[in-house]
Coordinates of C-alpha atoms in Angstrom, one line a residue:
Chain A
M12 CA 29.5 2.0 21.7
S13 CA 33.0 2.3 22.9
G14 CA 35.3 5.3 23.1
L15 CA 34.3 8.9 23.0
A16 CA 35.1 9.6 19.4
E17 CA 32.9 6.6 18.3
R18 CA 30.1 7.8 20.5
A19 CA 30.1 11.2 18.9
T20 CA 29.6 9.6 15.5
T21 CA 26.9 7.3 16.8
V22 CA 24.9 10.1 18.4
D23 CA 24.8 11.9 15.1
L24 CA 23.7 8.7 13.3
L25 CA 21.1 8.0 15.9
A26 CA 19.6 11.5 15.5
L27 CA 19.5 11.1 11.7
G28 CA 18.0 7.6 12.1
D29 CA 15.3 9.0 14.5
D30 CA 14.5 11.8 12.0
A31 CA 14.0 9.2 9.3
L32 CA 12.0 6.8 11.5
I33 CA 9.6 9.4 12.8
A34 CA 9.2 10.9 9.3
A35 CA 8.4 7.4 7.9
Q36 CA 5.7 7.0 10.6
R37 CA 4.2 10.3 9.8
L38 CA 4.3 9.8 6.0
A39 CA 2.6 6.4 6.3
E40 CA -0.4 8.2 7.7
W41 CA -1.1 9.1 4.0
V42 CA -1.6 5.6 2.9
S43 CA -5.0 5.3 1.1
R44 CA -5.7 9.0 1.8
A45 CA -3.6 10.9 -0.9
P46 CA -5.2 13.3 -3.4
T47 CA -4.5 11.0 -6.3
L48 CA -3.6 7.3 -6.6
E49 CA -0.3 8.3 -8.2
E50 CA 0.5 10.4 -5.1
D51 CA -0.5 7.6 -2.8
V52 CA 2.2 5.4 -4.5
A53 CA 4.7 8.3 -4.3
L54 CA 4.1 9.0 -0.6
A55 CA 4.3 5.4 0.4
N56 CA 7.5 5.2 -1.6
I57 CA 9.0 8.1 0.3
A58 CA 7.9 6.6 3.6
L59 CA 9.6 3.3 2.6
D60 CA 12.8 5.1 1.7
Q61 CA 12.7 6.9 5.1
L62 CA 12.1 3.7 6.9
G63 CA 14.9 1.9 5.0
A64 CA 17.4 4.7 5.9
A65 CA 16.2 4.6 9.5
R66 CA 16.8 0.9 9.8
M67 CA 20.4 1.2 8.5
L68 CA 21.1 4.1 10.7
L69 CA 19.6 2.6 13.9
A70 CA 21.5 -0.6 13.2
T71 CA 24.7 1.3 13.6
A72 CA 23.7 2.4 17.1
G73 CA 22.2 -0.9 18.4
D74 CA 19.3 -3.2 17.7
E75 CA 16.8 -1.5 15.5
D76 CA 13.7 -2.8 17.2
E77 CA 15.0 -2.2 20.7
L78 CA 15.7 1.4 19.7
A79 CA 12.4 1.9 17.8
Y80 CA 10.1 0.2 20.3
R81 CA 11.6 0.3 23.7
R82 CA 12.7 3.9 24.1
D83 CA 10.3 6.6 25.6
D84 CA 10.1 9.9 24.0
R85 CA 12.9 11.4 26.1
G86 CA 15.2 8.9 24.5
F87 CA 14.5 10.0 20.9
R88 CA 16.9 12.3 19.3
N89 CA 14.9 13.4 16.2
C90 CA 14.3 17.1 15.5
L91 CA 10.9 18.5 16.4
L92 CA 9.9 19.0 12.7
A93 CA 9.9 15.3 12.1
E94 CA 7.3 14.6 14.7
L95 CA 4.9 17.4 14.0
P96 CA 1.5 16.4 12.7
L97 CA 1.2 16.8 8.9
G98 CA -1.4 19.4 9.3
P99 CA -2.2 22.4 11.6
G100 CA -3.2 20.2 14.6
R101 CA -3.1 16.8 16.1
G102 CA -4.9 14.2 13.8
D103 CA -4.9 16.6 10.8
L104 CA -3.5 15.5 7.5
D105 CA -3.0 18.4 5.0
F106 CA -1.2 18.0 1.7
G107 CA 0.2 21.6 1.8
W108 CA 1.7 21.1 5.2
T109 CA 3.0 17.7 4.1
M110 CA 4.8 19.1 1.0
T111 CA 6.2 22.1 2.9
W112 CA 7.4 19.7 5.7
L113 CA 9.0 17.4 3.1
L114 CA 10.7 20.2 1.3
M115 CA 12.3 21.4 4.6
L116 CA 13.1 17.9 5.9
S117 CA 14.5 16.4 2.6
A118 CA 16.7 19.5 2.0
A119 CA 18.3 19.0 5.4
Q120 CA 18.5 15.2 5.0
L121 CA 20.2 15.6 1.6
L122 CA 22.9 17.8 3.1
R123 CA 23.5 15.6 6.1
Y124 CA 23.6 12.4 4.0
T125 CA 26.0 14.1 1.6
D126 CA 28.3 14.9 4.5
L127 CA 27.9 11.4 5.8
A128 CA 28.9 10.0 2.4
A129 CA 32.0 12.1 2.4
G130 CA 33.0 11.0 5.9
A131 CA 35.8 8.7 7.0
D132 CA 33.6 5.9 8.4
E133 CA 33.2 3.6 5.4
H134 CA 30.0 1.9 6.6
A135 CA 28.3 5.2 7.4
A136 CA 29.5 6.6 4.1
G137 CA 27.8 3.8 2.3
I138 CA 24.5 4.5 4.0
G139 CA 24.9 8.2 3.2
A140 CA 25.6 7.5 -0.5
K141 CA 22.4 5.4 -0.8
A142 CA 20.3 7.9 1.1
V143 CA 21.6 10.9 -0.9
K144 CA 20.0 9.5 -4.1
E145 CA 16.7 9.0 -2.3
S146 CA 16.7 12.4 -0.6
T147 CA 17.4 14.0 -4.0
Y148 CA 14.2 12.4 -5.3
H149 CA 12.2 13.4 -2.2
L150 CA 13.4 17.0 -2.5
D151 CA 12.5 17.1 -6.2
H152 CA 9.0 15.7 -5.4
A153 CA 8.4 18.3 -2.7
T154 CA 9.7 21.0 -5.0
Q155 CA 7.4 20.1 -7.9
W156 CA 4.4 20.2 -5.5
M157 CA 5.5 23.5 -3.9
L158 CA 5.5 25.1 -7.4
R159 CA 2.1 23.6 -8.3
L160 CA 0.5 24.6 -5.0
G161 CA 2.2 28.0 -4.8
G162 CA 1.3 28.8 -8.4
G163 CA -1.9 26.8 -8.7
T164 CA -5.1 28.4 -7.3
E165 CA -5.8 31.1 -4.8
Q166 CA -6.8 28.5 -2.3
S167 CA -3.7 26.3 -2.8
H168 CA -1.4 29.4 -2.6
R169 CA -3.1 30.5 0.7
R170 CA -2.9 27.0 2.2
V171 CA 0.7 26.3 1.4
Q172 CA 1.7 29.8 2.7
E173 CA 0.0 29.1 6.0
A174 CA 1.8 25.8 6.2
L175 CA 5.1 27.5 5.5
D176 CA 4.4 30.1 8.2
G177 CA 3.5 27.3 10.7
L178 CA 6.5 25.1 10.0
W179 CA 9.3 27.6 9.2
P180 CA 10.4 28.1 12.9
Y181 CA 11.2 24.4 13.1
G182 CA 13.8 24.8 10.3
H183 CA 16.3 26.3 12.8
E184 CA 16.7 23.1 14.8
L185 CA 16.4 21.0 11.7
A186 CA 19.2 22.7 9.9
E187 CA 21.4 23.6 12.8
G188 CA 25.0 23.8 11.6
I189 CA 24.0 23.7 8.0
R190 CA 21.7 26.7 7.9
D191 CA 23.3 28.6 5.0
R192 CA 23.5 25.6 2.7
W193 CA 20.0 24.6 3.7
L194 CA 18.6 28.1 2.9
A195 CA 20.4 27.9 -0.4
L196 CA 18.3 24.8 -1.3
V197 CA 15.0 26.0 0.1
E198 CA 14.8 29.7 -0.6
P199 CA 14.9 29.5 -4.4
V200 CA 12.0 27.0 -4.3
L201 CA 9.9 29.3 -2.2
A202 CA 10.8 32.2 -4.5
E203 CA 9.9 30.3 -7.7
A204 CA 6.6 29.2 -6.0
G205 CA 5.8 32.8 -5.3
L206 CA 5.7 32.2 -1.6
T207 CA 6.9 34.6 1.1
R208 CA 9.8 33.4 3.1
P209 CA 8.8 33.9 6.8
A210 CA 10.9 36.1 9.1
D211 CA 13.2 34.4 11.5
R212 CA 11.9 34.8 15.1
W213 CA 10.8 31.9 17.2
R214 CA 13.4 29.1 17.2
P215 CA 11.8 26.0 18.9
D216 CA 14.3 23.3 19.7
G217 CA 15.1 20.5 22.3
G218 CA 14.5 17.5 20.1
R219 CA 18.2 16.6 19.8
A220 CA 18.3 16.5 23.6
G221 CA 15.1 14.5 24.0
R222 CA 12.8 17.3 24.9
H223 CA 10.0 17.0 22.4
T224 CA 6.6 18.4 21.6
E225 CA 3.5 17.0 23.0
H226 CA 3.0 15.2 19.7
L227 CA 5.8 12.6 19.9
S228 CA 4.5 10.6 22.8
F229 CA 1.1 10.0 21.0
L230 CA 3.0 8.9 17.9
L231 CA 5.1 6.5 19.9
A232 CA 2.2 5.2 21.9
E233 CA 0.6 4.1 18.7
M234 CA 3.8 2.8 17.1
Q235 CA 5.0 0.9 20.1
S236 CA 1.7 -0.5 21.5
L237 CA 1.7 -3.9 19.9
H238 CA 5.4 -4.6 20.3
R239 CA 5.3 -3.6 24.0
A240 CA 2.2 -5.7 24.7
H241 CA 4.2 -8.8 23.9
P242 CA 7.6 -8.5 25.6
G243 CA 10.3 -10.7 24.2
A244 CA 8.1 -12.0 21.3
Q245 CA 9.5 -12.6 17.8
W246 CA 7.6 -11.3 14.8
Chain B
M4 CA 10.4 -21.9 7.3
P5 CA 8.5 -24.1 4.8
G6 CA 7.4 -22.8 1.4
V7 CA 3.8 -22.3 0.6
A8 CA 3.0 -25.7 -0.9
G9 CA 1.0 -25.3 -4.1
A10 CA 1.9 -21.7 -4.7
E11 CA 4.9 -22.6 -6.8
R12 CA 2.6 -24.6 -9.1
L13 CA 0.4 -21.6 -9.6
L14 CA 3.3 -19.3 -10.3
G15 CA 4.4 -21.9 -12.9
E16 CA 1.0 -21.4 -14.6
V17 CA 1.6 -17.6 -14.7
E18 CA 4.9 -18.2 -16.5
E19 CA 3.2 -20.5 -19.0
A20 CA 0.5 -18.0 -19.6
E21 CA 3.2 -15.4 -20.3
A22 CA 4.9 -17.7 -22.8
A23 CA 1.6 -18.4 -24.5
L24 CA 0.9 -14.7 -24.8
R25 CA 4.2 -14.1 -26.6
E26 CA 3.6 -17.1 -28.9
A27 CA 0.1 -15.9 -29.7
A28 CA 1.4 -12.5 -30.6
E29 CA 3.8 -14.1 -33.1
R30 CA 1.1 -16.2 -34.8
E31 CA -0.5 -14.1 -37.4
L32 CA -4.2 -14.5 -38.2
D33 CA -5.3 -13.7 -41.7
G34 CA -6.0 -10.0 -42.1
E35 CA -9.2 -9.0 -40.5
A36 CA -10.1 -12.0 -38.5
S37 CA -13.5 -11.8 -36.9
F38 CA -13.9 -11.6 -33.1
D39 CA -15.2 -15.2 -33.0
A40 CA -12.3 -16.4 -35.0
V41 CA -9.8 -14.7 -32.7
I42 CA -11.5 -16.2 -29.6
A43 CA -11.6 -19.6 -31.3
A44 CA -7.9 -19.5 -32.2
D45 CA -7.0 -18.5 -28.6
Q46 CA -5.6 -15.3 -29.8
K47 CA -5.9 -12.0 -27.9
I48 CA -8.5 -9.3 -28.5
E49 CA -6.7 -6.0 -28.6
P50 CA -8.2 -2.5 -27.9
R51 CA -8.6 -1.6 -31.6
D52 CA -10.3 -4.8 -32.5
A53 CA -14.1 -5.0 -33.0
M54 CA -15.8 -6.7 -30.1
P55 CA -19.4 -7.3 -29.1
D56 CA -20.8 -4.5 -26.8
A57 CA -21.6 -7.0 -24.1
Y58 CA -18.0 -8.3 -24.2
R59 CA -16.7 -4.7 -23.7
A60 CA -19.2 -3.9 -21.0
G61 CA -18.5 -7.1 -19.1
L62 CA -14.8 -6.6 -19.2
I63 CA -15.1 -3.0 -18.0
R64 CA -17.3 -4.2 -15.1
Q65 CA -14.9 -6.9 -14.2
I66 CA -11.6 -5.0 -14.5
A67 CA -13.0 -1.9 -12.8
Q68 CA -14.3 -4.1 -9.9
H69 CA -10.8 -5.6 -9.6
A70 CA -9.1 -2.2 -9.7
H71 CA -11.6 -0.8 -7.1
S72 CA -10.8 -3.8 -4.9
E73 CA -7.1 -3.0 -4.9
I74 CA -7.9 0.6 -3.9
I75 CA -10.3 -0.3 -1.1
G76 CA -8.1 -3.2 -0.1
M77 CA -5.4 -0.7 1.0
Q78 CA -7.6 0.3 4.0
P79 CA -7.8 -2.9 6.1
E80 CA -4.1 -3.5 5.8
G81 CA -3.2 0.2 6.0
N82 CA -4.9 0.0 9.4
W83 CA -1.9 -1.8 10.9
I84 CA 1.1 0.0 9.3
S85 CA 1.5 2.4 12.2
R86 CA 1.5 -0.4 14.7
A87 CA 3.5 -3.1 12.9
P88 CA 5.5 -4.9 15.7
S89 CA 8.9 -4.7 14.1
L90 CA 10.5 -2.4 11.6
R91 CA 11.0 -5.2 9.1
R92 CA 7.3 -6.1 9.2
K93 CA 6.4 -2.4 8.9
A94 CA 8.5 -2.2 5.7
I95 CA 7.0 -5.3 4.2
L96 CA 3.4 -4.2 5.0
L97 CA 4.0 -0.7 3.6
A98 CA 5.5 -2.1 0.5
K99 CA 2.6 -4.5 0.1
V100 CA 0.0 -1.8 0.4
Q101 CA 1.9 0.3 -2.0
D102 CA 1.9 -2.6 -4.5
E103 CA -1.9 -2.6 -4.2
A104 CA -2.1 1.1 -5.2
G105 CA 0.2 0.1 -8.1
H106 CA -2.1 -2.8 -9.1
G107 CA -5.0 -0.4 -9.0
L108 CA -3.2 1.9 -11.4
Y109 CA -2.4 -0.6 -14.0
L110 CA -5.8 -2.2 -13.9
Y111 CA -7.4 1.2 -14.3
A112 CA -5.1 1.7 -17.3
A113 CA -6.3 -1.7 -18.7
A114 CA -9.9 -0.6 -18.3
E115 CA -9.2 2.7 -20.0
T116 CA -8.2 0.8 -23.2
L117 CA -11.9 -0.2 -23.4
G118 CA -13.0 3.4 -23.8
V119 CA -13.9 4.3 -20.2
S120 CA -12.1 7.2 -18.5
R121 CA -10.4 7.2 -15.1
Q122 CA -12.8 9.9 -13.9
E123 CA -15.8 7.7 -14.8
L124 CA -14.2 4.8 -12.9
D125 CA -13.5 6.9 -9.9
T126 CA -17.0 8.2 -9.8
A127 CA -18.4 4.7 -10.2
L128 CA -16.5 3.6 -7.1
L129 CA -17.3 6.7 -5.0
T130 CA -21.0 6.5 -5.7
G131 CA -21.2 2.8 -5.2
K132 CA -22.3 2.2 -8.8
Q133 CA -19.5 -0.3 -9.2
K134 CA -18.6 -2.7 -6.5
Y135 CA -15.3 -4.0 -5.0
S136 CA -14.6 -7.3 -3.5
S137 CA -16.7 -7.9 -0.3
I138 CA -13.8 -9.3 1.6
F139 CA -12.5 -5.8 2.3
N140 CA -15.7 -5.1 4.2
Y141 CA -14.4 -7.2 7.1
P142 CA -12.4 -5.5 9.9
T143 CA -8.7 -6.2 10.7
L144 CA -8.8 -6.6 14.4
S145 CA -5.3 -7.9 15.2
W146 CA -1.9 -8.0 13.8
A147 CA -2.4 -11.7 12.9
D148 CA -5.0 -10.5 10.4
M149 CA -2.1 -9.2 8.3
G150 CA -0.8 -12.8 8.1
A151 CA -4.2 -14.4 7.6
I152 CA -5.1 -11.9 4.8
G153 CA -1.8 -12.6 3.1
W154 CA -2.3 -16.3 3.3
L155 CA -6.0 -16.7 2.7
V156 CA -7.2 -13.6 1.0
D157 CA -4.2 -13.1 -1.3
G158 CA -4.2 -16.9 -1.7
A159 CA -7.8 -16.9 -2.9
A160 CA -7.1 -13.9 -5.1
I161 CA -4.2 -15.8 -6.8
V162 CA -6.4 -18.9 -7.4
N163 CA -9.0 -16.6 -9.0
Q164 CA -6.5 -14.5 -11.0
V165 CA -4.0 -17.0 -12.4
P166 CA -6.6 -18.2 -15.0
L167 CA -7.1 -14.5 -15.9
C168 CA -3.5 -14.4 -17.2
R169 CA -5.0 -16.4 -20.1
C170 CA -8.0 -14.2 -20.5
S171 CA -8.9 -13.4 -24.1
Y172 CA -8.5 -9.6 -23.7
G173 CA -4.8 -8.8 -24.2
P174 CA -4.4 -5.7 -21.9
Y175 CA -6.1 -7.5 -19.0
A176 CA -4.2 -10.7 -19.5
R177 CA -0.9 -8.8 -19.5
A178 CA -1.8 -6.8 -16.4
M179 CA -2.8 -10.0 -14.6
I180 CA 0.6 -11.6 -15.2
R181 CA 2.3 -8.7 -13.5
V182 CA -0.3 -8.6 -10.7
C183 CA -0.1 -12.4 -10.0
K184 CA 3.7 -12.3 -9.7
E185 CA 3.5 -9.6 -7.0
E186 CA 0.5 -11.3 -5.3
S187 CA 2.5 -14.5 -4.9
F188 CA 5.1 -12.5 -3.0
H189 CA 2.3 -11.1 -0.8
Q190 CA 0.9 -14.5 -0.1
R191 CA 4.4 -15.8 0.9
Q192 CA 5.0 -13.0 3.3
G193 CA 1.6 -13.5 4.9
Y194 CA 2.1 -17.2 5.3
Q195 CA 5.5 -16.6 6.7
S196 CA 4.3 -14.0 9.1
L197 CA 1.5 -16.3 10.3
Y198 CA 4.0 -19.2 10.7
V199 CA 6.1 -17.1 13.0
L200 CA 3.0 -16.3 15.1
A201 CA 1.9 -19.9 15.2
Q202 CA 5.3 -20.9 16.5
G203 CA 5.4 -17.9 18.9
T204 CA 4.1 -17.3 22.4
P205 CA 0.7 -18.6 23.5
A206 CA -0.8 -15.2 23.0
Q207 CA 0.6 -14.9 19.5
R208 CA -0.6 -18.4 18.7
A209 CA -4.1 -17.6 19.9
M210 CA -4.0 -14.4 17.8
A211 CA -3.1 -16.4 14.7
Q212 CA -5.9 -19.0 15.3
D213 CA -8.5 -16.3 15.9
A214 CA -7.5 -14.6 12.6
V215 CA -7.8 -17.8 10.7
D216 CA -11.2 -18.5 12.3
R217 CA -12.5 -15.1 11.2
W218 CA -11.0 -15.0 7.7
W219 CA -11.6 -18.6 6.5
Y220 CA -15.3 -18.4 5.4
P221 CA -15.1 -14.8 4.0
S222 CA -12.1 -16.1 1.9
L223 CA -14.2 -19.0 0.6
A224 CA -16.9 -16.5 -0.3
M225 CA -14.4 -14.6 -2.5
F226 CA -15.0 -17.1 -5.3
G227 CA -18.6 -15.8 -5.6
P228 CA -22.0 -17.5 -5.5
P229 CA -22.3 -21.2 -6.2
D230 CA -22.2 -22.0 -9.9
A231 CA -26.0 -22.5 -10.0
D232 CA -26.6 -18.9 -9.0
S233 CA -23.8 -17.2 -10.9
T234 CA -25.2 -14.6 -13.3
H235 CA -22.2 -13.7 -15.5
S236 CA -20.5 -17.0 -15.7
A237 CA -21.7 -18.8 -18.9
Q238 CA -21.1 -16.0 -21.4
S239 CA -17.8 -15.2 -19.7
M240 CA -16.6 -18.7 -20.2
A241 CA -17.7 -18.8 -23.8
W242 CA -15.6 -15.6 -24.4
K243 CA -12.6 -17.1 -22.6
V244 CA -12.6 -14.3 -20.0
K245 CA -13.4 -16.8 -17.3
R246 CA -11.8 -20.2 -17.6
F247 CA -13.1 -22.1 -14.5
S248 CA -16.4 -22.0 -12.6
N249 CA -16.7 -20.4 -9.1
D250 CA -17.0 -23.8 -7.4
E251 CA -14.1 -25.3 -9.3
L252 CA -11.8 -22.5 -8.1
R253 CA -13.2 -22.6 -4.6
Q254 CA -12.4 -26.4 -4.5
R255 CA -8.9 -25.7 -5.8
F256 CA -8.4 -23.2 -3.0
V257 CA -9.6 -25.5 -0.3
D258 CA -7.4 -28.3 -1.5
M259 CA -4.4 -26.0 -1.4
C260 CA -5.1 -24.6 2.1
V261 CA -5.6 -27.9 4.0
P262 CA -2.0 -29.1 3.8
Q263 CA -0.8 -25.5 4.3
A264 CA -2.8 -25.2 7.5
E265 CA -1.3 -28.5 8.8
I266 CA 2.2 -27.0 8.3
L267 CA 1.2 -23.9 10.2
G268 CA -0.3 -26.1 13.0
L269 CA -3.5 -24.0 12.9
T270 CA -7.0 -25.4 12.5
L271 CA -9.3 -24.4 9.7
P272 CA -12.7 -23.7 11.4
D273 CA -14.6 -26.5 9.6
P274 CA -15.3 -29.7 11.5
D275 CA -16.5 -31.3 8.3
L276 CA -13.4 -30.8 6.3
T277 CA -12.4 -34.3 5.2
W278 CA -10.6 -35.9 2.3
N279 CA -13.0 -37.5 -0.2
E280 CA -11.2 -40.4 -1.8
Q281 CA -13.8 -40.8 -4.5
R282 CA -13.8 -37.2 -5.6
G283 CA -10.1 -36.8 -5.1
H284 CA -10.8 -33.5 -3.3
Y285 CA -11.6 -32.3 0.2
D286 CA -15.2 -32.0 1.2
Y287 CA -15.9 -28.7 3.0
T288 CA -18.7 -26.6 4.4
A289 CA -19.7 -23.9 2.0
P290 CA -19.6 -20.3 3.2
D291 CA -22.8 -18.6 4.1
F292 CA -23.9 -17.1 0.8
E293 CA -26.7 -15.2 2.4
E294 CA -24.1 -13.3 4.4
L295 CA -22.2 -12.8 1.2
M296 CA -25.2 -11.2 -0.4
R297 CA -25.8 -9.0 2.6
V298 CA -22.2 -7.7 2.4
V299 CA -22.4 -7.2 -1.3
K300 CA -25.6 -5.2 -0.9
G301 CA -23.8 -2.9 1.6
D302 CA -24.5 -4.3 5.0
G303 CA -21.1 -5.8 6.0
P304 CA -19.3 -4.8 9.1
C305 CA -17.2 -2.1 7.3
N306 CA -19.0 -1.1 4.0
R307 CA -20.0 2.3 5.3
Q308 CA -16.6 2.9 6.9
R309 CA -14.6 2.0 3.7
M310 CA -16.8 4.1 1.4
A311 CA -16.7 7.1 3.8
H312 CA -12.9 6.9 4.0
R313 CA -12.6 6.8 0.2
N314 CA -15.0 9.6 -0.3
R315 CA -13.3 11.7 2.4
A316 CA -9.9 11.2 0.8
H317 CA -11.3 12.2 -2.6
E318 CA -13.0 15.3 -1.2
E319 CA -10.0 16.4 0.9
G320 CA -7.8 16.1 -2.2
A321 CA -9.9 18.1 -4.5
W322 CA -8.1 21.4 -3.8
V323 CA -4.8 19.7 -4.6
R324 CA -6.0 18.3 -7.9
E325 CA -7.5 21.6 -8.8
A326 CA -4.2 23.4 -8.1
A327 CA -2.2 20.9 -10.2
A328 CA -4.6 21.4 -13.1
A329 CA -4.5 25.1 -12.8
Y330 CA -0.7 25.1 -12.7
A331 CA -0.5 22.9 -15.7
E332 CA -2.9 25.1 -17.6
K333 CA -0.9 28.2 -16.8
N334 CA 2.3 26.5 -17.9
R335 CA 0.7 25.3 -21.1
K336 CA -0.4 28.9 -21.9
A337 CA 3.1 30.2 -21.1
V338 CA 4.6 27.7 -23.5
A339 CA 2.1 28.4 -26.3

């Protein structure tokens, strides 16, 4: 990193990269636990896309493994939504929460990658262009499931509405600066799924400045444990 | 980084089987050839062909067990995705476990061509009515287990499965060609990962040796009981489902592994492993088949854990599957 202008770009890329990395780590929790085998394949695929994007983005800011494994939670720039458990509490894994989370996240990623692809930095634009295609698929996957869960059974409707109510506040930080465009992607899906868009009240934030929820340090403790136990080792 | 000696030869056999499959499809048999004539002519039996009930039942059992193994096999390796020590290794492992789900999917599809439903197969796994490979009832205790599983477990699977690319049942043979090609990538990445550990720090090297010590005999047991005790083998050979005996395949695997272990600089945990000039093969200590039978019967280190995990995932996903079905039904009515 040299020069202020360059740093400004890198900080954005690092935040995007951290979003993707932490999202990949969360999504991979679904491996061997999805509701159907087809969905197991799909979720692993989305996790792989997130990880791939994270690696390209982190590499623009430094060494990918240094950044992923040697920073403490205060050094991570991901939004709070990315690190939340994919269920109501720590250790929970709920499909309704996961699809709501993916809808919110992938809509924001799609917009940010689209902007990246249109930017002046050729290298970053290339990363953005590749990631746009993947985010489009992620958003579509989440959308299809929101429609099924919202319009499926009484139970599925209730569960996905609860997830939406729980996650919605984190959309403020997630879509900071792109709020209107983000709502234009997300609200029609909620309407078609027959879900109630929650009111805007609480706006938790701090992730971009390295002030995270209690959940991130647990996620990192697991992710970084082996790497940190063998300083300097090659893998 | 050296290649996996011997693996290229096996991949060559997969390519040959694929060519033979195409050639067989072009050779026409006269009209309604009988099952025996098709088998004798090395042609493929296809789903609509008449076949003996025992042939059908045996294939369902074998393909289902193979598919279930892919599904349960996701657990021991999935165990290390969250802790993979580099992002590159994390991506490789995640892709590999995803492949296993994919293999499960097309093997289930192959079994379905024999007239059994996905739901029946799921139930048979969840209730323990059908088995999966016992190797997945051993725990993955360190990162090096990812390398050892790739090298030894996937290696043994390939030795077992390459002959199945020539199996007489068409859909199974075709599925196996695809599976074997991907498995060979899995084995290579495992071997490469283990090689890096073996050349690494003393702690990494110790981790690699410990993993090989723990996975060697369970891998040898993957070829099943000794020929004398194998219950399904003779008929299976006559029907050209199976092409080599358990002990023949086990020997083939041992002969492949010894030079590979030398390149790794790791020791296979068998002091009696010696080249037998007369036989042209390595002599080796057989795995503990009593242990194998205990694990098959449900008393391995992780049987209960693996089954509980699968059942829990199935139960926790029930509301999602119900929602998808209800939504599809509403849409069908709306269209009608």
